[in-house]
């Protein structure tokens, strides 16, 4: 009899492992600021961002994949794997390298793909500024996928949140990267733009509250890379270290964490938050320590 119960326990544990973990929140929002290097946090106020840091967990040492440019890093954050697997070894209209695997939509599996497959009734959205985001997210697996001008993103996001109450929504700005290229990173103009984007974040958080879903939501704020001088793509820490901030339902008020985090770990953390099983071709780890046990 003892052997029987032991076998049942093993089978149940295996089944739970194959089916993913417990869903942590009904709604998850990923807000991304392209070109936001962690170094800038010593020079900006950003009250909405800092409030999330105090309410949840964060690291300022999330490290990019190489090269430290946009497509490879947003791809790894959405696709849960490194550039060698996703094929996104640089910017471009399509992956420069043949992906190690593609799904029925012809792309390497993304967090949106997993949600569509394992949570078919879930409502998803992606609002973005830079056109290079579109080929990275598997738009065929997204209910609402729209490219907008930067000045329209916050208002459109607010409207969509209030109307649809999406299960998962990614909102990706292409700044402060533009300012970094035109005025320079680590400049007054760069910091001013970060303050403006913090105001956009505050509008999005207010909309989540007004939609009545804030208490059942997780909010993540992060970036693809930083910069140095007028560019990026190199291997300096100003280019490679980015913030990752997570707060909300079932997230510890743990402050800064010391665990090593890489870009692809973002997708794994999202998958754990939704209780999803990750595919074999994903590589990386969830930041499981941020969740309440």
GROMACS .gro file of C-alpha atoms in nm:
model
  293
    1UNK     CA    1   0.000   0.000   0.000
    2UNK     CA    2   0.284   0.240   0.085
    3UNK     CA    3   0.439   0.170  -0.257
    4UNK     CA    4   0.105   0.245  -0.421
    5UNK     CA    5   0.075   0.586  -0.254
    6UNK     CA    6   0.439   0.662  -0.337
    7UNK     CA    7   0.374   0.582  -0.703
    8UNK     CA    8   0.063   0.802  -0.705
    9UNK     CA    9   0.260   1.088  -0.547
   10UNK     CA   10   0.532   1.056  -0.811
   11UNK     CA   11   0.276   1.054  -1.093
   12UNK     CA   12   0.096   1.359  -0.953
   13UNK     CA   13   0.426   1.546  -0.917
   14UNK     CA   14   0.521   1.459  -1.273
   15UNK     CA   15   0.182   1.573  -1.401
   16UNK     CA   16   0.208   1.904  -1.214
   17UNK     CA   17   0.556   1.959  -1.355
   18UNK     CA   18   0.443   1.893  -1.712
   19UNK     CA   19   0.148   2.127  -1.675
   20UNK     CA   20   0.346   2.422  -1.541
   21UNK     CA   21   0.303   2.600  -1.209
   22UNK     CA   22   0.011   2.778  -1.046
   23UNK     CA   23  -0.113   3.094  -1.219
   24UNK     CA   24  -0.006   3.391  -1.008
   25UNK     CA   25  -0.235   3.664  -1.149
   26UNK     CA   26  -0.517   3.705  -1.398
   27UNK     CA   27  -0.355   4.001  -1.577
   28UNK     CA   28   0.009   4.068  -1.660
   29UNK     CA   29   0.146   4.385  -1.818
   30UNK     CA   30   0.496   4.412  -1.965
   31UNK     CA   31   0.607   4.772  -2.025
   32UNK     CA   32   0.934   4.814  -2.212
   33UNK     CA   33   1.154   5.119  -2.270
   34UNK     CA   34   1.403   5.062  -2.553
   35UNK     CA   35   1.755   5.181  -2.471
   36UNK     CA   36   1.699   5.223  -2.095
   37UNK     CA   37   2.027   5.149  -1.923
   38UNK     CA   38   2.039   5.081  -1.551
   39UNK     CA   39   2.310   5.343  -1.505
   40UNK     CA   40   2.051   5.620  -1.543
   41UNK     CA   41   1.873   5.531  -1.219
   42UNK     CA   42   2.133   5.732  -1.027
   43UNK     CA   43   2.025   6.048  -1.213
   44UNK     CA   44   1.645   6.036  -1.245
   45UNK     CA   45   1.350   6.051  -1.007
   46UNK     CA   46   1.092   5.839  -1.198
   47UNK     CA   47   0.840   5.815  -0.909
   48UNK     CA   48   0.606   5.562  -1.073
   49UNK     CA   49   0.895   5.330  -1.151
   50UNK     CA   50   1.045   5.364  -0.805
   51UNK     CA   51   0.708   5.294  -0.643
   52UNK     CA   52   0.699   4.958  -0.824
   53UNK     CA   53   1.055   4.889  -0.707
   54UNK     CA   54   0.945   4.947  -0.347
   55UNK     CA   55   0.628   4.742  -0.384
   56UNK     CA   56   0.791   4.441  -0.549
   57UNK     CA   57   1.127   4.302  -0.658
   58UNK     CA   58   1.390   4.424  -0.900
   59UNK     CA   59   1.739   4.397  -1.036
   60UNK     CA   60   1.943   4.662  -1.213
   61UNK     CA   61   2.181   4.398  -1.346
   62UNK     CA   62   1.971   4.205  -1.597
   63UNK     CA   63   2.225   4.137  -1.868
   64UNK     CA   64   2.170   4.160  -2.243
   65UNK     CA   65   2.238   3.892  -2.498
   66UNK     CA   66   2.497   3.997  -2.756
   67UNK     CA   67   2.504   4.206  -2.959
   68UNK     CA   68   2.350   4.464  -2.725
   69UNK     CA   69   2.099   4.588  -2.984
   70UNK     CA   70   1.721   4.579  -2.998
   71UNK     CA   71   1.600   4.279  -3.200
   72UNK     CA   72   1.819   4.013  -3.039
   73UNK     CA   73   1.720   4.130  -2.692
   74UNK     CA   74   1.348   4.181  -2.739
   75UNK     CA   75   1.346   3.844  -2.917
   76UNK     CA   76   1.511   3.673  -2.621
   77UNK     CA   77   1.267   3.839  -2.379
   78UNK     CA   78   0.967   3.717  -2.581
   79UNK     CA   79   1.114   3.385  -2.701
   80UNK     CA   80   1.282   3.259  -2.386
   81UNK     CA   81   1.608   3.164  -2.557
   82UNK     CA   82   1.943   3.300  -2.671
   83UNK     CA   83   2.027   3.439  -3.014
   84UNK     CA   84   2.184   3.114  -3.131
   85UNK     CA   85   1.842   2.949  -3.097
   86UNK     CA   86   1.601   3.229  -3.189
   87UNK     CA   87   1.805   3.328  -3.497
   88UNK     CA   88   1.787   3.698  -3.404
   89UNK     CA   89   2.159   3.767  -3.399
   90UNK     CA   90   2.109   4.128  -3.513
   91UNK     CA   91   1.845   4.376  -3.625
   92UNK     CA   92   1.662   4.323  -3.953
   93UNK     CA   93   1.328   4.249  -4.116
   94UNK     CA   94   1.377   3.878  -4.047
   95UNK     CA   95   1.605   3.666  -3.832
   96UNK     CA   96   1.958   3.676  -3.982
   97UNK     CA   97   2.017   3.317  -3.868
   98UNK     CA   98   1.780   3.029  -3.934
   99UNK     CA   99   1.596   2.962  -3.605
  100UNK     CA  100   1.655   2.628  -3.438
  101UNK     CA  101   1.279   2.567  -3.448
  102UNK     CA  102   0.967   2.738  -3.581
  103UNK     CA  103   0.602   2.685  -3.491
  104UNK     CA  104   0.303   2.663  -3.724
  105UNK     CA  105   0.316   3.042  -3.768
  106UNK     CA  106   0.674   3.019  -3.890
  107UNK     CA  107   0.838   3.181  -3.587
  108UNK     CA  108   1.032   3.061  -3.285
  109UNK     CA  109   0.779   3.005  -3.002
  110UNK     CA  110   0.706   3.322  -2.802
  111UNK     CA  111   0.526   3.390  -2.477
  112UNK     CA  112   0.228   3.492  -2.691
  113UNK     CA  113   0.244   3.154  -2.869
  114UNK     CA  114   0.241   2.969  -2.538
  115UNK     CA  115  -0.056   3.168  -2.412
  116UNK     CA  116  -0.252   3.103  -2.732
  117UNK     CA  117  -0.179   2.729  -2.717
  118UNK     CA  118  -0.231   2.672  -2.344
  119UNK     CA  119  -0.481   2.949  -2.263
  120UNK     CA  120  -0.685   2.978  -2.585
  121UNK     CA  121  -0.950   3.201  -2.427
  122UNK     CA  122  -0.698   3.452  -2.293
  123UNK     CA  123  -0.704   3.804  -2.440
  124UNK     CA  124  -0.363   3.934  -2.549
  125UNK     CA  125  -0.232   4.263  -2.688
  126UNK     CA  126   0.089   4.427  -2.801
  127UNK     CA  127   0.118   4.800  -2.867
  128UNK     CA  128   0.457   4.914  -2.989
  129UNK     CA  129   0.643   5.200  -3.153
  130UNK     CA  130   0.934   5.039  -3.340
  131UNK     CA  131   0.832   4.827  -3.640
  132UNK     CA  132   1.104   4.578  -3.558
  133UNK     CA  133   0.892   4.446  -3.271
  134UNK     CA  134   0.631   4.295  -3.504
  135UNK     CA  135   0.836   3.997  -3.634
  136UNK     CA  136   0.949   3.913  -3.279
  137UNK     CA  137   0.614   3.855  -3.110
  138UNK     CA  138   0.423   3.610  -3.335
  139UNK     CA  139   0.147   3.854  -3.423
  140UNK     CA  140  -0.075   3.568  -3.547
  141UNK     CA  141  -0.097   3.456  -3.184
  142UNK     CA  142  -0.204   3.802  -3.058
  143UNK     CA  143  -0.557   3.940  -3.050
  144UNK     CA  144  -0.455   4.306  -3.078
  145UNK     CA  145  -0.116   4.393  -3.231
  146UNK     CA  146  -0.070   4.759  -3.329
  147UNK     CA  147   0.219   4.993  -3.415
  148UNK     CA  148   0.165   5.354  -3.309
  149UNK     CA  149   0.348   5.685  -3.283
  150UNK     CA  150   0.506   5.740  -2.940
  151UNK     CA  151   0.268   6.020  -2.847
  152UNK     CA  152  -0.030   5.788  -2.906
  153UNK     CA  153   0.085   5.479  -2.718
  154UNK     CA  154  -0.022   5.573  -2.364
  155UNK     CA  155  -0.372   5.685  -2.465
  156UNK     CA  156  -0.428   5.378  -2.683
  157UNK     CA  157  -0.301   5.150  -2.407
  158UNK     CA  158  -0.527   5.314  -2.150
  159UNK     CA  159  -0.829   5.274  -2.377
  160UNK     CA  160  -0.753   4.909  -2.451
  161UNK     CA  161  -0.693   4.821  -2.087
  162UNK     CA  162  -1.022   4.975  -1.975
  163UNK     CA  163  -1.221   4.818  -2.258
  164UNK     CA  164  -1.070   4.469  -2.288
  165UNK     CA  165  -0.899   4.399  -1.953
  166UNK     CA  166  -0.639   4.183  -2.132
  167UNK     CA  167  -0.483   3.878  -1.971
  168UNK     CA  168  -0.143   3.974  -2.115
  169UNK     CA  169  -0.038   4.300  -2.272
  170UNK     CA  170   0.303   4.422  -2.387
  171UNK     CA  171   0.358   4.797  -2.435
  172UNK     CA  172   0.694   4.879  -2.595
  173UNK     CA  173   0.829   5.231  -2.643
  174UNK     CA  174   1.128   5.294  -2.874
  175UNK     CA  175   1.264   5.563  -2.643
  176UNK     CA  176   1.492   5.653  -2.478
  177UNK     CA  177   1.688   5.487  -2.762
  178UNK     CA  178   1.604   5.764  -3.012
  179UNK     CA  179   1.727   6.029  -2.771
  180UNK     CA  180   2.040   5.828  -2.699
  181UNK     CA  181   2.126   5.817  -3.068
  182UNK     CA  182   2.047   6.183  -3.137
  183UNK     CA  183   2.146   6.361  -2.813
  184UNK     CA  184   2.354   6.098  -2.641
  185UNK     CA  185   2.314   5.855  -2.354
  186UNK     CA  186   2.387   5.985  -2.005
  187UNK     CA  187   2.271   6.335  -2.104
  188UNK     CA  188   2.013   6.579  -1.969
  189UNK     CA  189   1.792   6.511  -2.273
  190UNK     CA  190   1.808   6.136  -2.213
  191UNK     CA  191   1.711   6.175  -1.848
  192UNK     CA  192   1.428   6.413  -1.938
  193UNK     CA  193   1.283   6.154  -2.173
  194UNK     CA  194   1.300   5.888  -1.903
  195UNK     CA  195   1.099   6.119  -1.675
  196UNK     CA  196   0.838   6.159  -1.952
  197UNK     CA  197   0.818   5.783  -1.999
  198UNK     CA  198   0.771   5.740  -1.625
  199UNK     CA  199   0.468   5.966  -1.662
  200UNK     CA  200   0.336   5.733  -1.935
  201UNK     CA  201   0.387   5.439  -1.699
  202UNK     CA  202   0.186   5.623  -1.434
  203UNK     CA  203  -0.101   5.666  -1.684
  204UNK     CA  204  -0.096   5.294  -1.765
  205UNK     CA  205  -0.098   5.197  -1.397
  206UNK     CA  206  -0.387   5.437  -1.334
  207UNK     CA  207  -0.582   5.271  -1.618
  208UNK     CA  208  -0.523   4.926  -1.467
  209UNK     CA  209  -0.668   5.058  -1.141
  210UNK     CA  210  -0.964   5.225  -1.314
  211UNK     CA  211  -1.037   4.900  -1.499
  212UNK     CA  212  -1.079   4.733  -1.161
  213UNK     CA  213  -0.808   4.471  -1.221
  214UNK     CA  214  -0.509   4.621  -1.038
  215UNK     CA  215  -0.536   4.387  -0.737
  216UNK     CA  216  -0.523   4.085  -0.970
  217UNK     CA  217  -0.239   4.213  -1.190
  218UNK     CA  218   0.137   4.184  -1.220
  219UNK     CA  219   0.330   4.475  -1.373
  220UNK     CA  220   0.678   4.432  -1.522
  221UNK     CA  221   0.893   4.723  -1.642
  222UNK     CA  222   1.213   4.645  -1.829
  223UNK     CA  223   1.443   4.722  -2.121
  224UNK     CA  224   1.640   4.561  -2.403
  225UNK     CA  225   1.976   4.741  -2.368
  226UNK     CA  226   2.141   5.061  -2.251
  227UNK     CA  227   2.393   5.273  -2.436
  228UNK     CA  228   2.712   5.472  -2.426
  229UNK     CA  229   2.787   5.794  -2.611
  230UNK     CA  230   2.557   5.800  -2.914
  231UNK     CA  231   2.518   5.428  -2.963
  232UNK     CA  232   2.515   5.073  -2.833
  233UNK     CA  233   2.599   4.722  -2.949
  234UNK     CA  234   2.919   4.680  -2.755
  235UNK     CA  235   3.013   4.505  -2.433
  236UNK     CA  236   3.029   4.785  -2.175
  237UNK     CA  237   2.809   4.756  -1.866
  238UNK     CA  238   2.636   5.082  -1.963
  239UNK     CA  239   2.514   4.899  -2.273
  240UNK     CA  240   2.455   4.557  -2.119
  241UNK     CA  241   2.291   4.612  -1.780
  242UNK     CA  242   1.918   4.684  -1.782
  243UNK     CA  243   1.645   4.708  -1.516
  244UNK     CA  244   1.388   4.440  -1.447
  245UNK     CA  245   1.112   4.547  -1.208
  246UNK     CA  246   0.816   4.329  -1.111
  247UNK     CA  247   0.532   4.409  -0.870
  248UNK     CA  248   0.174   4.311  -0.808
  249UNK     CA  249  -0.031   4.011  -0.704
  250UNK     CA  250   0.170   3.730  -0.541
  251UNK     CA  251   0.496   3.922  -0.585
  252UNK     CA  252   0.714   3.962  -0.278
  253UNK     CA  253   0.798   4.305  -0.146
  254UNK     CA  254   1.155   4.188  -0.161
  255UNK     CA  255   1.343   4.483  -0.305
  256UNK     CA  256   1.660   4.421  -0.503
  257UNK     CA  257   1.743   4.057  -0.567
  258UNK     CA  258   2.091   3.915  -0.616
  259UNK     CA  259   2.016   3.622  -0.847
  260UNK     CA  260   2.176   3.645  -1.192
  261UNK     CA  261   1.923   3.737  -1.461
  262UNK     CA  262   1.957   3.723  -1.839
  263UNK     CA  263   1.719   3.852  -2.106
  264UNK     CA  264   1.564   3.513  -2.183
  265UNK     CA  265   1.471   3.475  -1.815
  266UNK     CA  266   1.201   3.739  -1.871
  267UNK     CA  267   0.993   3.500  -2.082
  268UNK     CA  268   1.042   3.217  -1.833
  269UNK     CA  269   0.926   3.442  -1.549
  270UNK     CA  270   0.618   3.539  -1.750
  271UNK     CA  271   0.547   3.172  -1.821
  272UNK     CA  272   0.568   3.086  -1.451
  273UNK     CA  273   0.341   3.378  -1.364
  274UNK     CA  274   0.080   3.236  -1.603
  275UNK     CA  275   0.138   2.875  -1.494
  276UNK     CA  276   0.250   2.773  -1.843
  277UNK     CA  277   0.465   2.481  -1.949
  278UNK     CA  278   0.770   2.606  -2.141
  279UNK     CA  279   0.885   2.430  -2.460
  280UNK     CA  280   1.202   2.222  -2.479
  281UNK     CA  281   1.377   2.472  -2.708
  282UNK     CA  282   1.356   2.755  -2.455
  283UNK     CA  283   1.671   2.813  -2.251
  284UNK     CA  284   1.689   3.008  -1.928
  285UNK     CA  285   1.533   3.029  -1.584
  286UNK     CA  286   1.235   3.187  -1.417
  287UNK     CA  287   1.308   3.435  -1.141
  288UNK     CA  288   1.098   3.214  -0.914
  289UNK     CA  289   1.228   3.385  -0.602
  290UNK     CA  290   1.009   3.691  -0.670
  291UNK     CA  291   0.685   3.498  -0.620
  292UNK     CA  292   0.514   3.447  -0.288
  293UNK     CA  293   0.524   3.081  -0.192
   0.00000   0.00000   0.00000
